[in-house]
PDB file of C-alpha atoms in Angstrom:
ATOM      1  CA  MET A  17      18.993-149.895  69.735  1.00  0.00           C
ATOM      2  CA  ILE A  18      17.545-153.236  68.590  1.00  0.00           C
ATOM      3  CA  TYR A  19      16.589-151.732  65.232  1.00  0.00           C
ATOM      4  CA  TRP A  20      20.157-150.577  64.630  1.00  0.00           C
ATOM      5  CA  LYS A  21      21.406-154.082  65.474  1.00  0.00           C
ATOM      6  CA  ILE A  22      18.863-155.618  63.082  1.00  0.00           C
ATOM      7  CA  PHE A  23      19.992-153.210  60.376  1.00  0.00           C
ATOM      8  CA  LEU A  24      23.681-154.044  60.876  1.00  0.00           C
ATOM      9  CA  ALA A  25      23.016-157.783  61.136  1.00  0.00           C
ATOM     10  CA  PHE A  26      21.656-157.809  57.573  1.00  0.00           C
ATOM     11  CA  PHE A  27      23.394-154.828  55.967  1.00  0.00           C
ATOM     12  CA  ILE A  28      26.928-156.132  56.569  1.00  0.00           C
ATOM     13  CA  PRO A  29      26.246-159.586  55.029  1.00  0.00           C
ATOM     14  CA  GLY A  30      24.529-157.782  52.149  1.00  0.00           C
ATOM     15  CA  ILE A  31      27.708-155.846  51.421  1.00  0.00           C
ATOM     16  CA  VAL A  32      30.177-158.682  51.954  1.00  0.00           C
ATOM     17  CA  GLY A  33      28.065-161.578  50.647  1.00  0.00           C
ATOM     18  CA  TYR A  34      28.891-161.465  46.963  1.00  0.00           C
ATOM     19  CA  GLY A  35      26.702-163.842  45.003  1.00  0.00           C
ATOM     20  CA  GLY A  36      23.345-163.281  46.657  1.00  0.00           C
ATOM     21  CA  GLY A  37      21.383-165.253  49.217  1.00  0.00           C
ATOM     22  CA  PRO A  38      23.270-168.558  49.382  1.00  0.00           C
ATOM     23  CA  ALA A  39      26.590-166.754  49.758  1.00  0.00           C
ATOM     24  CA  SER A  40      25.242-164.590  52.575  1.00  0.00           C
ATOM     25  CA  ILE A  41      23.698-167.400  54.667  1.00  0.00           C
ATOM     26  CA  PRO A  42      26.892-168.131  56.673  1.00  0.00           C
ATOM     27  CA  LEU A  43      27.415-164.406  57.175  1.00  0.00           C
ATOM     28  CA  VAL A  44      23.874-163.936  58.488  1.00  0.00           C
ATOM     29  CA  GLU A  45      24.338-166.969  60.730  1.00  0.00           C
ATOM     30  CA  ASN A  46      27.492-165.428  62.155  1.00  0.00           C
ATOM     31  CA  GLU A  47      25.651-162.190  62.953  1.00  0.00           C
ATOM     32  CA  VAL A  48      22.459-163.772  64.298  1.00  0.00           C
ATOM     33  CA  VAL A  49      23.913-166.743  66.201  1.00  0.00           C
ATOM     34  CA  ASP A  50      27.434-165.748  67.229  1.00  0.00           C
ATOM     35  CA  ARG A  51      27.392-161.970  67.464  1.00  0.00           C
ATOM     36  CA  TYR A  52      23.894-161.057  68.712  1.00  0.00           C
ATOM     37  CA  HIS A  53      22.830-164.458  70.138  1.00  0.00           C
ATOM     38  CA  TRP A  54      19.281-164.070  68.826  1.00  0.00           C
ATOM     39  CA  MET A  55      19.088-167.758  67.850  1.00  0.00           C
ATOM     40  CA  SER A  56      20.826-171.025  68.514  1.00  0.00           C
ATOM     41  CA  VAL A  57      22.399-172.966  65.680  1.00  0.00           C
ATOM     42  CA  SER A  58      19.448-175.369  65.821  1.00  0.00           C
ATOM     43  CA  ASP A  59      16.911-172.522  65.626  1.00  0.00           C
ATOM     44  CA  PHE A  60      18.791-170.965  62.726  1.00  0.00           C
ATOM     45  CA  SER A  61      18.879-174.248  60.799  1.00  0.00           C
ATOM     46  CA  GLU A  62      15.128-174.718  61.325  1.00  0.00           C
ATOM     47  CA  MET A  63      14.445-171.152  60.192  1.00  0.00           C
ATOM     48  CA  LEU A  64      16.681-171.718  57.162  1.00  0.00           C
ATOM     49  CA  ALA A  65      14.800-174.898  56.253  1.00  0.00           C
ATOM     50  CA  MET A  66      11.491-173.047  56.517  1.00  0.00           C
ATOM     51  CA  ALA A  67      12.803-170.155  54.434  1.00  0.00           C
ATOM     52  CA  ASN A  68      14.062-172.555  51.759  1.00  0.00           C
ATOM     53  CA  ALA A  69      10.615-174.115  51.512  1.00  0.00           C
ATOM     54  CA  LEU A  70       9.025-170.783  50.619  1.00  0.00           C
ATOM     55  CA  PRO A  71       9.324-169.060  47.225  1.00  0.00           C
ATOM     56  CA  GLY A  72      11.485-165.992  46.776  1.00  0.00           C
ATOM     57  CA  PRO A  73      14.964-164.834  47.743  1.00  0.00           C
ATOM     58  CA  ILE A  74      16.309-166.562  50.844  1.00  0.00           C
ATOM     59  CA  ALA A  75      18.075-163.524  52.307  1.00  0.00           C
ATOM     60  CA  THR A  76      14.945-161.364  52.458  1.00  0.00           C
ATOM     61  CA  LYS A  77      12.914-164.185  54.009  1.00  0.00           C
ATOM     62  CA  MET A  78      15.545-164.668  56.710  1.00  0.00           C
ATOM     63  CA  ALA A  79      15.709-160.929  57.338  1.00  0.00           C
ATOM     64  CA  GLY A  80      11.941-160.613  57.543  1.00  0.00           C
ATOM     65  CA  TYR A  81      11.592-163.531  59.957  1.00  0.00           C
ATOM     66  CA  ILE A  82      14.474-162.643  62.249  1.00  0.00           C
ATOM     67  CA  GLY A  83      13.638-158.937  62.121  1.00  0.00           C
ATOM     68  CA  TYR A  84      10.042-159.682  63.110  1.00  0.00           C
ATOM     69  CA  GLN A  85      11.162-162.028  65.866  1.00  0.00           C
ATOM     70  CA  GLN A  86      13.465-159.387  67.357  1.00  0.00           C
ATOM     71  CA  GLY A  87      11.641-156.127  66.640  1.00  0.00           C
ATOM     72  CA  GLY A  88       8.110-156.801  65.430  1.00  0.00           C
ATOM     73  CA  ILE A  89       6.812-155.427  62.157  1.00  0.00           C
ATOM     74  CA  LEU A  90       9.218-152.479  62.141  1.00  0.00           C
ATOM     75  CA  GLY A  91      12.102-154.877  62.800  1.00  0.00           C
ATOM     76  CA  SER A  92      10.977-156.991  59.861  1.00  0.00           C
ATOM     77  CA  VAL A  93      10.835-153.958  57.568  1.00  0.00           C
ATOM     78  CA  ILE A  94      14.271-152.798  58.727  1.00  0.00           C
ATOM     79  CA  GLY A  95      15.755-156.274  58.235  1.00  0.00           C
ATOM     80  CA  VAL A  96      14.416-156.591  54.688  1.00  0.00           C
ATOM     81  CA  PHE A  97      15.510-153.041  53.822  1.00  0.00           C
ATOM     82  CA  ALA A  98      18.995-153.703  55.217  1.00  0.00           C
ATOM     83  CA  THR A  99      19.220-156.815  53.041  1.00  0.00           C
ATOM     84  CA  VAL A 100      18.364-155.015  49.803  1.00  0.00           C
ATOM     85  CA  ALA A 101      20.017-151.665  50.642  1.00  0.00           C
ATOM     86  CA  PRO A 102      23.544-152.578  49.449  1.00  0.00           C
ATOM     87  CA  SER A 103      22.259-153.695  46.040  1.00  0.00           C
ATOM     88  CA  LEU A 104      19.942-150.693  45.867  1.00  0.00           C
ATOM     89  CA  LEU A 105      22.738-148.231  46.639  1.00  0.00           C
ATOM     90  CA  LEU A 106      25.087-149.897  44.168  1.00  0.00           C
ATOM     91  CA  MET A 107      22.429-149.792  41.442  1.00  0.00           C
ATOM     92  CA  ILE A 108      21.801-146.096  42.063  1.00  0.00           C
ATOM     93  CA  VAL A 109      25.527-145.319  41.873  1.00  0.00           C
ATOM     94  CA  LEU A 110      26.089-147.453  38.764  1.00  0.00           C
ATOM     95  CA  LEU A 111      23.034-146.068  36.987  1.00  0.00           C
ATOM     96  CA  SER A 112      24.111-142.501  37.755  1.00  0.00           C
ATOM     97  CA  ILE A 113      27.539-143.276  36.282  1.00  0.00           C
ATOM     98  CA  LEU A 114      25.926-144.920  33.262  1.00  0.00           C
ATOM     99  CA  ASN A 115      23.593-141.936  32.856  1.00  0.00           C
ATOM    100  CA  LYS A 116      26.570-139.569  33.029  1.00  0.00           C
ATOM    101  CA  PHE A 117      28.289-141.398  30.178  1.00  0.00           C
ATOM    102  CA  LYS A 118      25.172-142.361  28.194  1.00  0.00           C
ATOM    103  CA  ASP A 119      26.336-140.399  25.144  1.00  0.00           C
ATOM    104  CA  SER A 120      29.748-142.075  25.132  1.00  0.00           C
ATOM    105  CA  PRO A 121      30.410-144.256  22.070  1.00  0.00           C
ATOM    106  CA  ARG A 122      31.621-147.088  24.317  1.00  0.00           C
ATOM    107  CA  VAL A 123      28.436-147.075  26.409  1.00  0.00           C
ATOM    108  CA  LYS A 124      26.290-146.961  23.258  1.00  0.00           C
ATOM    109  CA  LYS A 125      28.219-149.907  21.811  1.00  0.00           C
ATOM    110  CA  MET A 126      27.890-151.853  25.079  1.00  0.00           C
ATOM    111  CA  THR A 127      24.134-151.213  25.153  1.00  0.00           C
ATOM    112  CA  ALA A 128      23.810-152.227  21.521  1.00  0.00           C
ATOM    113  CA  LEU A 129      25.571-155.515  22.290  1.00  0.00           C
ATOM    114  CA  ILE A 130      23.505-156.257  25.399  1.00  0.00           C
ATOM    115  CA  ARG A 131      20.068-155.818  23.779  1.00  0.00           C
ATOM    116  CA  PRO A 132      20.331-158.763  21.343  1.00  0.00           C
ATOM    117  CA  THR A 133      21.690-160.962  24.126  1.00  0.00           C
ATOM    118  CA  ILE A 134      18.682-160.180  26.319  1.00  0.00           C
ATOM    119  CA  ALA A 135      16.340-160.784  23.379  1.00  0.00           C
ATOM    120  CA  VAL A 136      17.891-164.216  22.755  1.00  0.00           C
ATOM    121  CA  LEU A 137      17.668-165.141  26.452  1.00  0.00           C
ATOM    122  CA  LEU A 138      14.001-164.095  26.563  1.00  0.00           C
ATOM    123  CA  GLY A 139      13.337-166.072  23.376  1.00  0.00           C
ATOM    124  CA  ILE A 140      14.944-169.191  24.845  1.00  0.00           C
ATOM    125  CA  MET A 141      12.890-168.771  28.012  1.00  0.00           C
ATOM    126  CA  ALA A 142       9.661-168.321  26.006  1.00  0.00           C
ATOM    127  CA  PHE A 143      10.432-171.454  23.956  1.00  0.00           C
ATOM    128  CA  SER A 144      11.113-173.388  27.150  1.00  0.00           C
ATOM    129  CA  PHE A 145       7.761-172.234  28.584  1.00  0.00           C
ATOM    130  CA  PHE A 146       6.002-173.220  25.357  1.00  0.00           C
ATOM    131  CA  HIS A 147       7.655-176.634  25.313  1.00  0.00           C
ATOM    132  CA  THR A 148       6.707-177.310  28.947  1.00  0.00           C
ATOM    133  CA  SER A 149       3.165-176.098  28.345  1.00  0.00           C
ATOM    134  CA  TYR A 150       2.833-178.303  25.273  1.00  0.00           C
ATOM    135  CA  GLN A 151       4.083-181.364  27.163  1.00  0.00           C
ATOM    136  CA  ASP A 152       1.884-180.791  30.222  1.00  0.00           C
ATOM    137  CA  THR A 153      -1.414-179.625  28.689  1.00  0.00           C
ATOM    138  CA  GLY A 154      -1.398-180.643  25.041  1.00  0.00           C
ATOM    139  CA  ILE A 155      -1.051-178.779  21.785  1.00  0.00           C
ATOM    140  CA  TRP A 156      -4.664-177.588  21.426  1.00  0.00           C
ATOM    141  CA  GLN A 157      -4.859-176.065  24.900  1.00  0.00           C
ATOM    142  CA  THR A 158      -1.512-174.351  24.331  1.00  0.00           C
ATOM    143  CA  ILE A 159      -2.534-172.978  20.924  1.00  0.00           C
ATOM    144  CA  PHE A 160      -5.833-171.730  22.371  1.00  0.00           C
ATOM    145  CA  LEU A 161      -4.113-169.928  25.245  1.00  0.00           C
ATOM    146  CA  ILE A 162      -1.494-168.384  22.934  1.00  0.00           C
ATOM    147  CA  ALA A 163      -4.123-167.184  20.447  1.00  0.00           C
ATOM    148  CA  ALA A 164      -6.457-165.865  23.140  1.00  0.00           C
ATOM    149  CA  SER A 165      -3.593-164.064  24.893  1.00  0.00           C
ATOM    150  CA  PHE A 166      -2.375-162.543  21.642  1.00  0.00           C
ATOM    151  CA  LEU A 167      -5.842-161.243  20.729  1.00  0.00           C
ATOM    152  CA  LEU A 168      -6.522-159.900  24.207  1.00  0.00           C
ATOM    153  CA  LEU A 169      -3.151-158.142  24.420  1.00  0.00           C
ATOM    154  CA  GLU A 170      -2.693-156.893  20.868  1.00  0.00           C
ATOM    155  CA  LYS A 171      -6.160-156.430  19.402  1.00  0.00           C
ATOM    156  CA  TRP A 172      -8.279-155.498  22.413  1.00  0.00           C
ATOM    157  CA  LYS A 173      -5.442-153.960  24.517  1.00  0.00           C
ATOM    158  CA  VAL A 174      -6.399-155.775  27.733  1.00  0.00           C
ATOM    159  CA  HIS A 175      -3.948-155.200  30.587  1.00  0.00           C
ATOM    160  CA  PRO A 176      -1.451-158.109  30.890  1.00  0.00           C
ATOM    161  CA  ALA A 177      -2.386-158.721  34.538  1.00  0.00           C
ATOM    162  CA  PHE A 178      -5.965-159.523  33.516  1.00  0.00           C
ATOM    163  CA  VAL A 179      -4.760-161.822  30.735  1.00  0.00           C
ATOM    164  CA  ILE A 180      -2.557-163.699  33.217  1.00  0.00           C
ATOM    165  CA  MET A 181      -5.419-163.973  35.726  1.00  0.00           C
ATOM    166  CA  GLY A 182      -7.703-165.241  32.958  1.00  0.00           C
ATOM    167  CA  ALA A 183      -5.153-167.862  31.885  1.00  0.00           C
ATOM    168  CA  LEU A 184      -4.740-168.971  35.498  1.00  0.00           C
ATOM    169  CA  ALA A 185      -8.517-169.248  35.916  1.00  0.00           C
ATOM    170  CA  TYR A 186      -8.782-171.194  32.635  1.00  0.00           C
ATOM    171  CA  GLY A 187      -6.079-173.575  33.800  1.00  0.00           C
ATOM    172  CA  ALA A 188      -7.710-174.055  37.206  1.00  0.00           C
ATOM    173  CA  VAL A 189     -11.138-174.769  35.719  1.00  0.00           C
ATOM    174  CA  PHE A 190     -10.311-176.748  32.577  1.00  0.00           C
ATOM    175  CA  LEU A 191      -6.887-178.218  33.243  1.00  0.00           C
ATOM    176  CA  GLY A 192      -6.788-178.561  37.031  1.00  0.00           C
TER     177      GLY A 192
END
């Protein structure tokens, strides 16, 4: 029965909490503190502060912690699944609808308009990363890492994960 309660405690805020983690925090608090009495308001605020200090989405961290506290590892898994299930189900439904109408002229036009927008956003992000890298490490280090990454990825077809690990190691040894 506890696993069903854990599921409902995070599934309902996932459905109702439009806007992601910050919008669902009061809803999760209502379920955890007021409805199921798993935590006090003080405990919830401490857990929220801890979750905010860690990287990643806040809702899944809260679900994992509270689920583990109430139901162990399985409770943690159920809590995290319940948090992402509404988005997962909605994506499956929307993608099936999109797939059904993929040959429609309107869908093709929409896709054609979205692709350049995504390319521009990625370009802006890449420029921002370059600018930050240049400011923090200097132009020669940045040029070296860009050239080495390009050669490793394009000429020698090294897997991107290894290139990233190599760049991290280079930064730790030479720039750290």
